mmCIF file of C-alpha atoms and ligand atoms in Angstrom:
data_model
loop_
_atom_site.group_PDB
_atom_site.id
_atom_site.type_symbol
_atom_site.label_atom_id
_atom_site.label_comp_id
_atom_site.label_asym_id
_atom_site.label_seq_id
_atom_site.Cartn_x
_atom_site.Cartn_y
_atom_site.Cartn_z
ATOM 1 C CA MET A 1 -144.409 -87.439 22.783
ATOM 2 C CA SER A 2 -145.913 -89.712 25.062
ATOM 3 C CA ASP A 3 -149.689 -89.790 23.831
ATOM 4 C CA THR A 4 -150.770 -87.245 20.655
ATOM 5 C CA ALA A 5 -152.103 -84.768 22.673
ATOM 6 C CA GLU A 6 -150.561 -85.425 26.239
ATOM 7 C CA ILE A 7 -146.903 -84.589 27.997
ATOM 8 C CA TYR A 8 -147.369 -86.749 31.026
ATOM 9 C CA LEU A 9 -144.814 -85.044 33.810
ATOM 10 C CA ASP A 10 -146.565 -85.949 36.935
ATOM 11 C CA ASN A 11 -144.693 -90.043 36.902
ATOM 12 C CA SER A 12 -144.545 -88.940 40.383
ATOM 13 C CA ALA A 13 -147.472 -88.975 41.421
ATOM 14 C CA THR A 14 -148.712 -92.258 39.581
ATOM 15 C CA THR A 15 -147.980 -93.757 36.598
ATOM 16 C CA LYS A 16 -150.480 -94.586 33.283
ATOM 17 C CA VAL A 17 -150.344 -99.156 34.141
ATOM 18 C CA CYS A 18 -148.631 -100.816 31.564
ATOM 19 C CA PRO A 19 -150.234 -103.351 29.091
ATOM 20 C CA ALA A 20 -148.348 -106.471 30.697
ATOM 21 C CA ALA A 21 -150.391 -105.543 33.882
ATOM 22 C CA VAL A 22 -153.551 -104.568 32.137
ATOM 23 C CA LYS A 23 -153.755 -107.908 30.426
ATOM 24 C CA ALA A 24 -152.606 -110.150 34.163
ATOM 25 C CA VAL A 25 -155.576 -108.366 36.235
ATOM 26 C CA VAL A 26 -158.477 -108.817 33.926
ATOM 27 C CA GLU A 27 -156.706 -112.176 33.137
ATOM 28 C CA ALA A 28 -156.927 -112.811 37.130
ATOM 29 C CA MET A 29 -160.236 -111.173 37.195
ATOM 30 C CA THR A 30 -161.751 -113.439 34.036
ATOM 31 C CA GLN A 31 -160.313 -116.311 34.388
ATOM 32 C CA ASN A 32 -158.239 -117.504 37.722
ATOM 33 C CA TYR A 33 -161.049 -115.397 40.033
ATOM 34 C CA GLY A 34 -161.271 -117.665 42.602
ATOM 35 C CA ASN A 35 -160.096 -116.601 46.486
ATOM 36 C CA ALA A 36 -156.545 -118.016 47.311
ATOM 37 C CA ALA A 37 -157.986 -119.482 50.404
ATOM 38 C CA SER A 38 -160.485 -121.799 48.868
ATOM 39 C CA LEU A 39 -159.184 -125.584 48.937
ATOM 40 C CA HIS A 40 -160.932 -125.704 45.683
ATOM 41 C CA ARG A 41 -158.874 -125.457 42.237
ATOM 42 C CA LYS A 42 -159.803 -122.343 41.942
ATOM 43 C CA GLY A 43 -158.580 -121.028 45.013
ATOM 44 C CA TYR A 44 -155.109 -122.795 44.316
ATOM 45 C CA GLU A 45 -155.048 -121.566 40.971
ATOM 46 C CA ALA A 46 -155.329 -117.750 42.855
ATOM 47 C CA GLU A 47 -152.525 -118.841 45.509
ATOM 48 C CA GLN A 48 -150.486 -119.603 42.392
ATOM 49 C CA ILE A 49 -150.665 -115.410 41.509
ATOM 50 C CA LEU A 50 -150.053 -115.187 44.841
ATOM 51 C CA ILE A 51 -146.806 -117.310 44.605
ATOM 52 C CA GLN A 52 -145.605 -116.312 41.360
ATOM 53 C CA ALA A 53 -145.957 -112.203 42.259
ATOM 54 C CA LYS A 54 -144.012 -113.052 45.718
ATOM 55 C CA LYS A 55 -141.377 -115.234 43.779
ATOM 56 C CA ILE A 56 -140.757 -112.509 41.068
ATOM 57 C CA ILE A 57 -140.503 -109.882 43.698
ATOM 58 C CA SER A 58 -138.238 -111.332 46.176
ATOM 59 C CA SER A 59 -135.538 -112.620 43.586
ATOM 60 C CA ILE A 60 -135.561 -108.613 42.393
ATOM 61 C CA LEU A 61 -135.482 -107.833 45.919
ATOM 62 C CA ARG A 62 -133.243 -110.155 47.006
ATOM 63 C CA CYS A 63 -135.167 -111.500 49.870
ATOM 64 C CA GLU A 64 -137.042 -114.617 51.282
ATOM 65 C CA GLN A 65 -140.789 -115.211 49.902
ATOM 66 C CA GLN A 66 -142.318 -115.412 53.487
ATOM 67 C CA GLU A 67 -140.795 -111.764 54.180
ATOM 68 C CA LEU A 68 -143.506 -110.238 51.961
ATOM 69 C CA TYR A 69 -147.205 -109.193 52.431
ATOM 70 C CA PHE A 70 -149.183 -107.340 49.879
ATOM 71 C CA THR A 71 -151.540 -104.143 51.118
ATOM 72 C CA SER A 72 -153.618 -102.104 49.674
ATOM 73 C CA GLY A 73 -150.228 -98.973 48.656
ATOM 74 C CA ALA A 74 -147.842 -97.616 50.533
ATOM 75 C CA THR A 75 -150.024 -95.385 52.812
ATOM 76 C CA GLU A 76 -150.869 -98.777 54.659
ATOM 77 C CA SER A 77 -147.460 -100.415 54.059
ATOM 78 C CA ASN A 78 -146.137 -97.252 56.295
ATOM 79 C CA ASN A 79 -148.786 -97.086 58.986
ATOM 80 C CA LEU A 80 -148.807 -100.424 59.916
ATOM 81 C CA SER A 81 -144.438 -100.255 59.789
ATOM 82 C CA LEU A 82 -145.109 -97.517 62.331
ATOM 83 C CA PHE A 83 -148.085 -98.321 64.069
ATOM 84 C CA GLY A 84 -147.020 -102.084 64.332
ATOM 85 C CA ILE A 85 -144.032 -101.473 65.684
ATOM 86 C CA ALA A 86 -144.429 -99.056 67.907
ATOM 87 C CA GLN A 87 -146.868 -101.623 69.720
ATOM 88 C CA ALA A 88 -144.612 -104.816 69.497
ATOM 89 C CA TYR A 89 -141.480 -103.231 70.617
ATOM 90 C CA ARG A 90 -143.723 -100.631 73.400
ATOM 91 C CA LYS A 91 -141.682 -102.700 75.990
ATOM 92 C CA LYS A 92 -138.749 -102.064 75.079
ATOM 93 C CA GLY A 93 -138.796 -98.104 74.380
ATOM 94 C CA ASN A 94 -140.768 -95.271 73.001
ATOM 95 C CA ARG A 95 -138.377 -93.218 70.945
ATOM 96 C CA ILE A 96 -139.281 -93.800 67.210
ATOM 97 C CA VAL A 97 -137.061 -91.136 64.569
ATOM 98 C CA ILE A 98 -137.832 -90.324 61.341
ATOM 99 C CA SER A 99 -136.121 -87.760 58.638
ATOM 100 C CA ALA A 100 -138.186 -84.374 58.559
ATOM 101 C CA ILE A 101 -139.834 -84.772 55.107
ATOM 102 C CA GLU A 102 -141.448 -87.997 55.148
ATOM 103 C CA HIS A 103 -144.177 -88.456 53.182
ATOM 104 C CA PRO A 104 -147.750 -87.556 54.748
ATOM 105 C CA SER A 105 -148.308 -91.154 55.515
ATOM 106 C CA ILE A 106 -145.386 -91.299 57.882
ATOM 107 C CA MET A 107 -145.676 -87.704 59.185
ATOM 108 C CA GLU A 108 -149.292 -88.252 60.546
ATOM 109 C CA ALA A 109 -148.477 -92.090 61.746
ATOM 110 C CA ALA A 110 -146.121 -90.637 63.813
ATOM 111 C CA LYS A 111 -147.923 -87.649 64.470
ATOM 112 C CA VAL A 112 -150.787 -89.846 66.150
ATOM 113 C CA LEU A 113 -147.964 -91.760 67.999
ATOM 114 C CA GLU A 114 -147.143 -88.956 69.703
ATOM 115 C CA GLN A 115 -150.320 -87.918 70.479
ATOM 116 C CA GLN A 116 -150.455 -91.604 72.234
ATOM 117 C CA GLY A 117 -146.851 -91.112 74.359
ATOM 118 C CA TRP A 118 -144.475 -91.712 71.957
ATOM 119 C CA GLU A 119 -141.455 -89.626 71.649
ATOM 120 C CA ILE A 120 -141.031 -89.195 67.995
ATOM 121 C CA VAL A 121 -137.859 -87.659 67.254
ATOM 122 C CA ARG A 122 -137.945 -85.764 63.604
ATOM 123 C CA VAL A 123 -134.246 -85.018 62.035
ATOM 124 C CA PHE A 124 -133.530 -81.858 59.619
ATOM 125 C CA PRO A 125 -131.260 -81.867 56.784
ATOM 126 C CA ARG A 126 -128.482 -79.526 57.544
ATOM 127 C CA GLN A 127 -127.989 -75.681 55.361
ATOM 128 C CA ASP A 128 -126.197 -77.629 52.486
ATOM 129 C CA ARG A 129 -129.819 -79.826 51.840
ATOM 130 C CA ASN A 130 -128.921 -82.909 52.485
ATOM 131 C CA PHE A 131 -129.184 -85.277 55.507
ATOM 132 C CA TYR A 132 -125.965 -86.627 57.259
ATOM 133 C CA VAL A 133 -126.052 -90.076 58.910
ATOM 134 C CA GLU A 134 -124.741 -89.014 61.919
ATOM 135 C CA ASP A 135 -127.653 -86.508 62.483
ATOM 136 C CA PHE A 136 -129.554 -89.613 62.874
ATOM 137 C CA VAL A 137 -127.250 -91.646 64.981
ATOM 138 C CA ASP A 138 -126.862 -88.674 67.456
ATOM 139 C CA VAL A 139 -130.527 -89.029 68.430
ATOM 140 C CA VAL A 140 -130.959 -92.338 69.058
ATOM 141 C CA ASN A 141 -131.173 -93.679 72.312
ATOM 142 C CA GLU A 142 -131.225 -97.000 74.202
ATOM 143 C CA LYS A 143 -135.109 -96.262 74.116
ATOM 144 C CA THR A 144 -134.643 -95.913 70.290
ATOM 145 C CA ILE A 145 -137.388 -98.891 68.970
ATOM 146 C CA LEU A 146 -137.061 -97.994 65.117
ATOM 147 C CA VAL A 147 -136.135 -95.025 62.922
ATOM 148 C CA SER A 148 -137.312 -94.989 59.602
ATOM 149 C CA ALA A 149 -136.107 -92.885 56.433
ATOM 150 C CA MET A 150 -137.511 -92.667 52.938
ATOM 151 C CA MET A 151 -135.160 -93.286 49.956
ATOM 152 C CA VAL A 152 -135.268 -91.453 47.615
ATOM 153 C CA ASN A 153 -138.022 -87.895 48.745
ATOM 154 C CA ASN A 154 -141.504 -87.624 46.618
ATOM 155 C CA GLU A 155 -140.983 -84.057 46.046
ATOM 156 C CA THR A 156 -137.139 -83.041 45.069
ATOM 157 C CA GLY A 157 -136.055 -86.344 44.316
ATOM 158 C CA LEU A 158 -133.307 -85.982 47.073
ATOM 159 C CA ILE A 159 -131.617 -89.578 47.877
ATOM 160 C CA LEU A 160 -130.908 -90.268 51.213
ATOM 161 C CA PRO A 161 -128.275 -92.683 52.410
ATOM 162 C CA ILE A 162 -130.768 -95.272 53.645
ATOM 163 C CA LEU A 163 -127.904 -98.036 53.733
ATOM 164 C CA GLU A 164 -125.227 -95.755 55.424
ATOM 165 C CA ILE A 165 -128.169 -94.480 57.981
ATOM 166 C CA ALA A 166 -128.950 -98.347 58.817
ATOM 167 C CA LYS A 167 -126.322 -99.408 59.231
ATOM 168 C CA ALA A 168 -124.512 -96.375 61.095
ATOM 169 C CA VAL A 169 -127.589 -96.709 63.522
ATOM 170 C CA LYS A 170 -127.350 -100.218 64.679
ATOM 171 C CA GLN A 171 -123.306 -99.848 65.008
ATOM 172 C CA LYS A 172 -124.848 -97.952 68.197
ATOM 173 C CA TYR A 173 -127.954 -99.877 69.125
ATOM 174 C CA PRO A 174 -127.733 -103.240 67.182
ATOM 175 C CA THR A 175 -131.855 -103.910 68.439
ATOM 176 C CA VAL A 176 -132.842 -100.392 66.605
ATOM 177 C CA LEU A 177 -135.099 -101.509 63.381
ATOM 178 C CA PHE A 178 -134.787 -99.968 60.590
ATOM 179 C CA HIS A 179 -138.109 -99.167 57.853
ATOM 180 C CA THR A 180 -137.650 -97.285 54.565
ATOM 181 C CA ASP A 181 -140.430 -96.034 52.336
ATOM 182 C CA ALA A 182 -138.917 -96.872 49.081
ATOM 183 C CA VAL A 183 -142.165 -95.750 47.132
ATOM 184 C CA GLN A 184 -140.106 -93.655 44.870
ATOM 185 C CA GLY A 185 -136.753 -95.313 43.987
ATOM 186 C CA PHE A 186 -138.489 -99.085 44.271
ATOM 187 C CA LEU A 187 -136.907 -101.075 41.322
ATOM 188 C CA LYS A 188 -135.142 -97.523 40.172
ATOM 189 C CA LEU A 189 -132.368 -97.424 41.962
ATOM 190 C CA PRO A 190 -130.678 -100.641 43.194
ATOM 191 C CA ILE A 191 -131.539 -102.355 46.670
ATOM 192 C CA LYS A 192 -130.878 -106.200 47.896
ATOM 193 C CA LEU A 193 -132.541 -106.441 51.145
ATOM 194 C CA LYS A 194 -130.439 -109.972 52.120
ATOM 195 C CA ASN A 195 -127.391 -108.148 55.265
ATOM 196 C CA SER A 196 -128.565 -104.588 53.975
ATOM 197 C CA GLY A 197 -129.683 -104.014 58.043
ATOM 198 C CA ILE A 198 -133.026 -102.457 56.313
ATOM 199 C CA ASP A 199 -136.046 -104.359 58.258
ATOM 200 C CA LEU A 200 -138.903 -102.995 56.825
ATOM 201 C CA LEU A 201 -139.483 -102.031 52.996
ATOM 202 C CA SER A 202 -142.912 -100.092 52.126
ATOM 203 C CA ALA A 203 -143.409 -99.807 48.289
ATOM 204 C CA SER A 204 -146.333 -99.114 45.519
ATOM 205 C CA ALA A 205 -146.820 -100.784 42.651
ATOM 206 C CA HIS A 206 -148.830 -97.513 41.015
ATOM 207 C CA LYS A 207 -145.227 -95.848 40.570
ATOM 208 C CA ILE A 208 -144.394 -98.383 38.854
ATOM 209 C CA TYR A 209 -146.780 -98.989 36.309
ATOM 210 C CA GLY A 210 -148.575 -101.258 38.236
ATOM 211 C CA PRO A 211 -152.529 -100.464 39.502
ATOM 212 C CA LYS A 212 -153.055 -97.979 41.952
ATOM 213 C CA GLY A 213 -154.601 -99.847 45.445
ATOM 214 C CA ILE A 214 -151.580 -102.490 46.026
ATOM 215 C CA GLY A 215 -148.726 -102.431 47.714
ATOM 216 C CA LEU A 216 -145.885 -104.079 49.759
ATOM 217 C CA LEU A 217 -144.606 -104.305 53.020
ATOM 218 C CA TYR A 218 -141.232 -106.196 53.775
ATOM 219 C CA LEU A 219 -140.403 -107.227 57.213
ATOM 220 C CA LYS A 220 -137.408 -109.348 57.849
ATOM 221 C CA LYS A 221 -137.792 -112.185 59.619
ATOM 222 C CA GLY A 222 -138.145 -112.802 63.311
ATOM 223 C CA VAL A 223 -139.070 -109.410 63.262
ATOM 224 C CA ARG A 224 -142.226 -108.806 64.936
ATOM 225 C CA LEU A 225 -145.624 -107.118 64.207
ATOM 226 C CA THR A 226 -148.409 -106.023 65.673
ATOM 227 C CA PRO A 227 -150.696 -106.010 62.515
ATOM 228 C CA LEU A 228 -153.415 -102.962 61.831
ATOM 229 C CA PHE A 229 -156.478 -105.205 61.419
ATOM 230 C CA TYR A 230 -158.151 -108.311 62.561
ATOM 231 C CA GLY A 231 -159.810 -111.645 60.496
ATOM 232 C CA GLY A 232 -159.157 -114.452 58.890
ATOM 233 C CA GLY A 233 -155.551 -115.354 58.517
ATOM 234 C CA GLN A 234 -154.009 -114.190 55.364
ATOM 235 C CA GLN A 235 -150.670 -113.422 55.052
ATOM 236 C CA ASN A 236 -149.442 -114.913 58.318
ATOM 237 C CA HIS A 237 -152.209 -112.959 60.251
ATOM 238 C CA LEU A 238 -150.629 -109.854 59.767
ATOM 239 C CA ARG A 239 -152.136 -108.434 56.663
ATOM 240 C CA VAL A 240 -156.028 -109.865 57.295
ATOM 241 C CA GLY A 241 -158.196 -109.619 53.892
ATOM 242 C CA THR A 242 -159.229 -111.659 50.831
ATOM 243 C CA ASP A 243 -155.731 -111.288 48.727
ATOM 244 C CA SER A 244 -155.973 -108.776 45.911
ATOM 245 C CA THR A 245 -155.145 -111.804 43.472
ATOM 246 C CA ALA A 246 -155.936 -108.935 40.565
ATOM 247 C CA LEU A 247 -154.183 -106.272 41.530
ATOM 248 C CA ILE A 248 -150.963 -108.801 42.818
ATOM 249 C CA ALA A 249 -150.815 -110.123 39.517
ATOM 250 C CA GLY A 250 -151.294 -106.667 37.675
ATOM 251 C CA PHE A 251 -148.260 -105.452 39.708
ATOM 252 C CA ALA A 252 -146.347 -108.668 40.083
ATOM 253 C CA ALA A 253 -146.664 -107.967 36.147
ATOM 254 C CA ALA A 254 -145.420 -104.500 36.201
ATOM 255 C CA VAL A 255 -142.442 -105.125 38.235
ATOM 256 C CA LYS A 256 -141.376 -108.143 35.988
ATOM 257 C CA GLU A 257 -141.608 -105.506 32.814
ATOM 258 C CA TYR A 258 -139.592 -102.765 34.027
ATOM 259 C CA HIS A 259 -137.580 -104.894 35.997
ATOM 260 C CA ASP A 260 -136.325 -106.302 33.096
ATOM 261 C CA LYS A 261 -135.342 -102.447 31.349
ATOM 262 C CA ALA A 262 -134.832 -100.579 34.968
ATOM 263 C CA GLN A 263 -131.157 -100.013 33.232
ATOM 264 C CA MET A 264 -132.269 -98.425 30.329
ATOM 265 C CA TYR A 265 -134.461 -95.598 31.685
ATOM 266 C CA ILE A 266 -132.150 -94.796 34.215
ATOM 267 C CA LYS A 267 -130.328 -93.958 31.439
ATOM 268 C CA HIS A 268 -132.819 -92.916 29.544
ATOM 269 C CA TYR A 269 -133.587 -90.180 32.629
ATOM 270 C CA GLN A 270 -129.982 -89.200 33.191
ATOM 271 C CA GLN A 271 -130.217 -87.897 29.380
ATOM 272 C CA LEU A 272 -133.505 -86.286 29.912
ATOM 273 C CA ASN A 273 -132.720 -84.515 32.915
ATOM 274 C CA GLU A 274 -129.380 -83.221 31.480
ATOM 275 C CA TYR A 275 -131.825 -82.048 28.330
ATOM 276 C CA LEU A 276 -133.772 -80.840 31.198
ATOM 277 C CA ASN A 277 -131.523 -78.768 32.797
ATOM 278 C CA GLY A 278 -129.587 -77.202 28.965
ATOM 279 C CA LEU A 279 -132.929 -76.000 28.301
ATOM 280 C CA ILE A 280 -133.845 -74.588 31.429
ATOM 281 C CA GLU A 281 -130.266 -72.755 31.959
ATOM 282 C CA PRO A 282 -130.188 -69.545 29.665
ATOM 283 C CA ILE A 283 -133.933 -69.157 31.648
ATOM 284 C CA SER A 284 -133.134 -66.467 34.576
ATOM 285 C CA GLU A 285 -136.018 -66.939 35.625
ATOM 286 C CA ILE A 286 -135.975 -70.851 36.558
ATOM 287 C CA THR A 287 -134.145 -71.818 39.919
ATOM 288 C CA VAL A 288 -133.569 -75.822 39.414
ATOM 289 C CA HIS A 289 -132.881 -76.963 43.100
ATOM 290 C CA THR A 290 -132.275 -80.494 42.278
ATOM 291 C CA SER A 291 -128.565 -81.276 41.997
ATOM 292 C CA LYS A 292 -126.363 -84.723 41.821
ATOM 293 C CA GLN A 293 -127.772 -86.066 44.814
ATOM 294 C CA HIS A 294 -131.211 -86.127 43.946
ATOM 295 C CA VAL A 295 -132.666 -89.066 41.344
ATOM 296 C CA PRO A 296 -132.631 -87.929 37.504
ATOM 297 C CA TYR A 297 -136.566 -88.536 36.980
ATOM 298 C CA ILE A 298 -137.381 -85.688 39.368
ATOM 299 C CA VAL A 299 -136.952 -82.401 38.749
ATOM 300 C CA ASN A 300 -138.421 -79.231 41.598
ATOM 301 C CA LEU A 301 -137.485 -75.877 40.366
ATOM 302 C CA SER A 302 -138.889 -72.271 41.084
ATOM 303 C CA ILE A 303 -140.249 -69.541 38.725
ATOM 304 C CA ASP A 304 -139.848 -66.384 39.540
ATOM 305 C CA ARG A 305 -143.206 -64.766 40.819
ATOM 306 C CA ILE A 306 -145.637 -66.931 39.097
ATOM 307 C CA ARG A 307 -147.202 -68.932 41.832
ATOM 308 C CA SER A 308 -147.205 -72.852 41.034
ATOM 309 C CA GLU A 309 -151.326 -73.382 40.237
ATOM 310 C CA ILE A 310 -151.347 -70.284 37.923
ATOM 311 C CA MET A 311 -148.407 -72.204 35.769
ATOM 312 C CA LEU A 312 -149.635 -75.943 36.164
ATOM 313 C CA HIS A 313 -152.909 -75.070 35.244
ATOM 314 C CA TYR A 314 -151.786 -72.604 32.196
ATOM 315 C CA LEU A 315 -149.535 -75.614 31.336
ATOM 316 C CA GLU A 316 -152.238 -77.995 31.251
ATOM 317 C CA GLN A 317 -154.160 -75.657 28.873
ATOM 318 C CA PHE A 318 -151.496 -77.473 26.074
ATOM 319 C CA GLY A 319 -152.253 -80.675 27.108
ATOM 320 C CA ILE A 320 -148.698 -80.523 29.556
ATOM 321 C CA PHE A 321 -149.082 -82.216 33.389
ATOM 322 C CA VAL A 322 -146.712 -80.896 36.245
ATOM 323 C CA SER A 323 -147.186 -81.126 39.445
ATOM 324 C CA SER A 324 -146.840 -77.800 42.042
ATOM 325 C CA GLY A 325 -145.103 -80.052 45.267
ATOM 326 C CA SER A 326 -146.371 -83.591 45.663
ATOM 327 C CA ALA A 327 -150.149 -84.452 44.505
ATOM 328 C CA CYS A 328 -150.674 -85.729 47.882
ATOM 329 C CA SER A 329 -150.426 -82.133 49.861
ATOM 330 C CA LYS A 330 -152.609 -80.747 46.876
ATOM 331 C CA GLY A 331 -151.381 -77.429 47.348
ATOM 332 C CA ALA A 332 -150.530 -76.840 50.989
ATOM 333 C CA HIS A 333 -147.658 -75.242 51.692
ATOM 334 C CA SER A 334 -144.695 -77.732 51.333
ATOM 335 C CA TYR A 335 -143.140 -78.852 54.850
ATOM 336 C CA VAL A 336 -140.471 -81.069 52.501
ATOM 337 C CA LEU A 337 -139.565 -77.675 51.058
ATOM 338 C CA GLY A 338 -139.527 -75.465 53.855
ATOM 339 C CA ALA A 339 -137.647 -78.531 55.727
ATOM 340 C CA LEU A 340 -134.952 -78.519 52.738
ATOM 341 C CA GLY A 341 -134.331 -74.356 53.243
ATOM 342 C CA LEU A 342 -136.637 -73.223 50.058
ATOM 343 C CA SER A 343 -138.032 -69.734 51.006
ATOM 344 C CA ASP A 344 -141.247 -68.923 51.019
ATOM 345 C CA ALA A 345 -141.299 -67.340 47.525
ATOM 346 C CA GLN A 346 -139.480 -69.832 45.876
ATOM 347 C CA ILE A 347 -141.479 -72.660 47.866
ATOM 348 C CA ASP A 348 -145.054 -70.870 46.452
ATOM 349 C CA THR A 349 -143.545 -70.967 42.736
ATOM 350 C CA ALA A 350 -142.193 -74.822 43.131
ATOM 351 C CA LEU A 351 -142.852 -76.993 39.899
ATOM 352 C CA ARG A 352 -142.071 -81.026 40.255
ATOM 353 C CA ILE A 353 -141.870 -82.022 36.844
ATOM 354 C CA SER A 354 -141.385 -86.180 36.834
ATOM 355 C CA PHE A 355 -140.234 -88.153 33.691
ATOM 356 C CA GLY A 356 -141.810 -91.655 32.843
ATOM 357 C CA THR A 357 -140.556 -94.522 30.518
ATOM 358 C CA GLN A 358 -142.047 -92.580 27.578
ATOM 359 C CA THR A 359 -140.767 -88.954 28.087
ATOM 360 C CA THR A 360 -139.195 -88.081 25.216
ATOM 361 C CA CYS A 361 -136.424 -84.510 24.746
ATOM 362 C CA GLN A 362 -139.566 -83.078 22.697
ATOM 363 C CA ASP A 363 -141.567 -83.558 25.521
ATOM 364 C CA LEU A 364 -139.423 -81.537 26.860
ATOM 365 C CA GLU A 365 -138.492 -79.106 24.679
ATOM 366 C CA GLN A 366 -142.865 -78.266 24.027
ATOM 367 C CA LEU A 367 -142.678 -78.009 27.924
ATOM 368 C CA VAL A 368 -139.644 -75.199 28.239
ATOM 369 C CA LYS A 369 -141.600 -73.578 24.979
ATOM 370 C CA HIS A 370 -145.033 -73.573 27.477
ATOM 371 C CA LEU A 371 -142.040 -72.521 30.541
ATOM 372 C CA LYS A 372 -141.074 -69.212 28.642
ATOM 373 C CA GLY A 373 -144.880 -68.715 27.130
ATOM 374 C CA GLY A 374 -146.046 -68.225 30.896
ATOM 375 C CA ILE A 375 -142.992 -66.594 31.854
ATOM 376 C CA SER A 376 -143.590 -63.694 29.645
ATOM 377 C CA SER A 377 -147.696 -64.113 30.115
ATOM 378 C CA LEU A 378 -148.775 -64.839 32.963
ATOM 379 C CA ALA A 379 -149.535 -62.362 36.119
ATOM 380 C CA LYS A 380 -146.768 -62.209 38.742
ATOM 381 C CA MET A 381 -147.428 -62.036 42.257
ATOM 382 C CA LYS A 382 -145.908 -58.656 44.047
HETATM 383 N N1 LIG B 401 -144.655 -92.494 50.773
HETATM 384 C C1 LIG B 401 -144.647 -91.558 49.034
HETATM 385 C C2 LIG B 401 -142.660 -91.508 49.428
HETATM 386 C C3 LIG B 401 -144.942 -91.513 48.040
HETATM 387 O O1 LIG B 401 -144.938 -90.897 47.121
HETATM 388 C C4 LIG B 401 -146.254 -92.074 48.617
HETATM 389 C C5 LIG B 401 -147.848 -91.828 46.749
HETATM 390 N N2 LIG B 401 -147.436 -90.481 46.973
HETATM 391 C C6 LIG B 401 -146.830 -92.750 48.953
HETATM 392 C C7 LIG B 401 -146.287 -93.146 50.093
HETATM 393 C C8 LIG B 401 -148.189 -93.399 49.369
HETATM 394 O O2 LIG B 401 -148.165 -94.530 48.365
HETATM 395 P P1 LIG B 401 -149.453 -95.230 47.931
HETATM 396 O O3 LIG B 401 -150.365 -93.614 46.871
HETATM 397 O O4 LIG B 401 -149.920 -96.317 47.064
HETATM 398 O O5 LIG B 401 -150.781 -94.864 49.112
#
């Protein structure tokens, strides 16, 4: 079990910081605490944290160190990508294409751009609940400056064919830029940025056992971007403010730790996924919404006539933590599940179970035992 009294199955919302990241953060806060821009030795030491972090991450992502920027998280990286590209390329065109199931940090930023006069085209999945490359290509025209599609959806775990979209869109119009919100797939699905067709990529530390409040933006060399903030000249003027060296150190330590075991983890998630599906299959009240097109570490399901929040709090009594939709939408009706064609009743009763590196089969047995208990004892919706 994950912890004596806790079965944490909400790892897509956030993860527990790993010991290596905690150690790196504490060391940076208490020893290498200088300002990376200072000219003296303490500054040099702090700067080494940045350099080292970029070295680790760029070698894993197969990009140049100068193409990486640290931000306060993927929300900022996503906003910076949308607003920054819209501003920098506004003379070229005003159409931006996004998928209809992006995280709110893309959806809401796009809404603001729309109010300011940009044309936002949202691509929906088809009836089979999958996205098709042609549907992105069809809406790209000569006025399109950016296409943004997430790597893995945070609510259902659906994998979008991002590399194929990037390639096909560029075949039609080579100057269109491609951004991906890679948060839920970062280090979990293989990605090599060099020659990938990806121009911008957002990721976040706290989904991979790093600290909250730190993320990154990959920006391909030669792509222009207007910054969100103005101030000192840090990070090539693109993301100014004193470098958050302690969080960056924690981020890099978490990346290294996770990446070293990534293959093992994915196998572990596949086993857990199969195990959970086997346990759930005989329960007629449960409908699983995830399939082979989804990552194995996220399972989205609906339970007949029991509202998500009711079941969530019921499970909580037994120390089991799951999510109703995504943590970001905090109980709001999920536009993601709606776009994916789930019925209102299925959306109101949906739960997201997301595995972590420490999740065990026994955790899932406990989960299913209490799901069954909930099904037989909780008040049913009319
Ligand atoms: N995109 C996706 C797909 C996410 O799941 C999240 C986190 N819920 C974010 C962006 C935002 O990341 P952060 O918490 O680092 O701002």
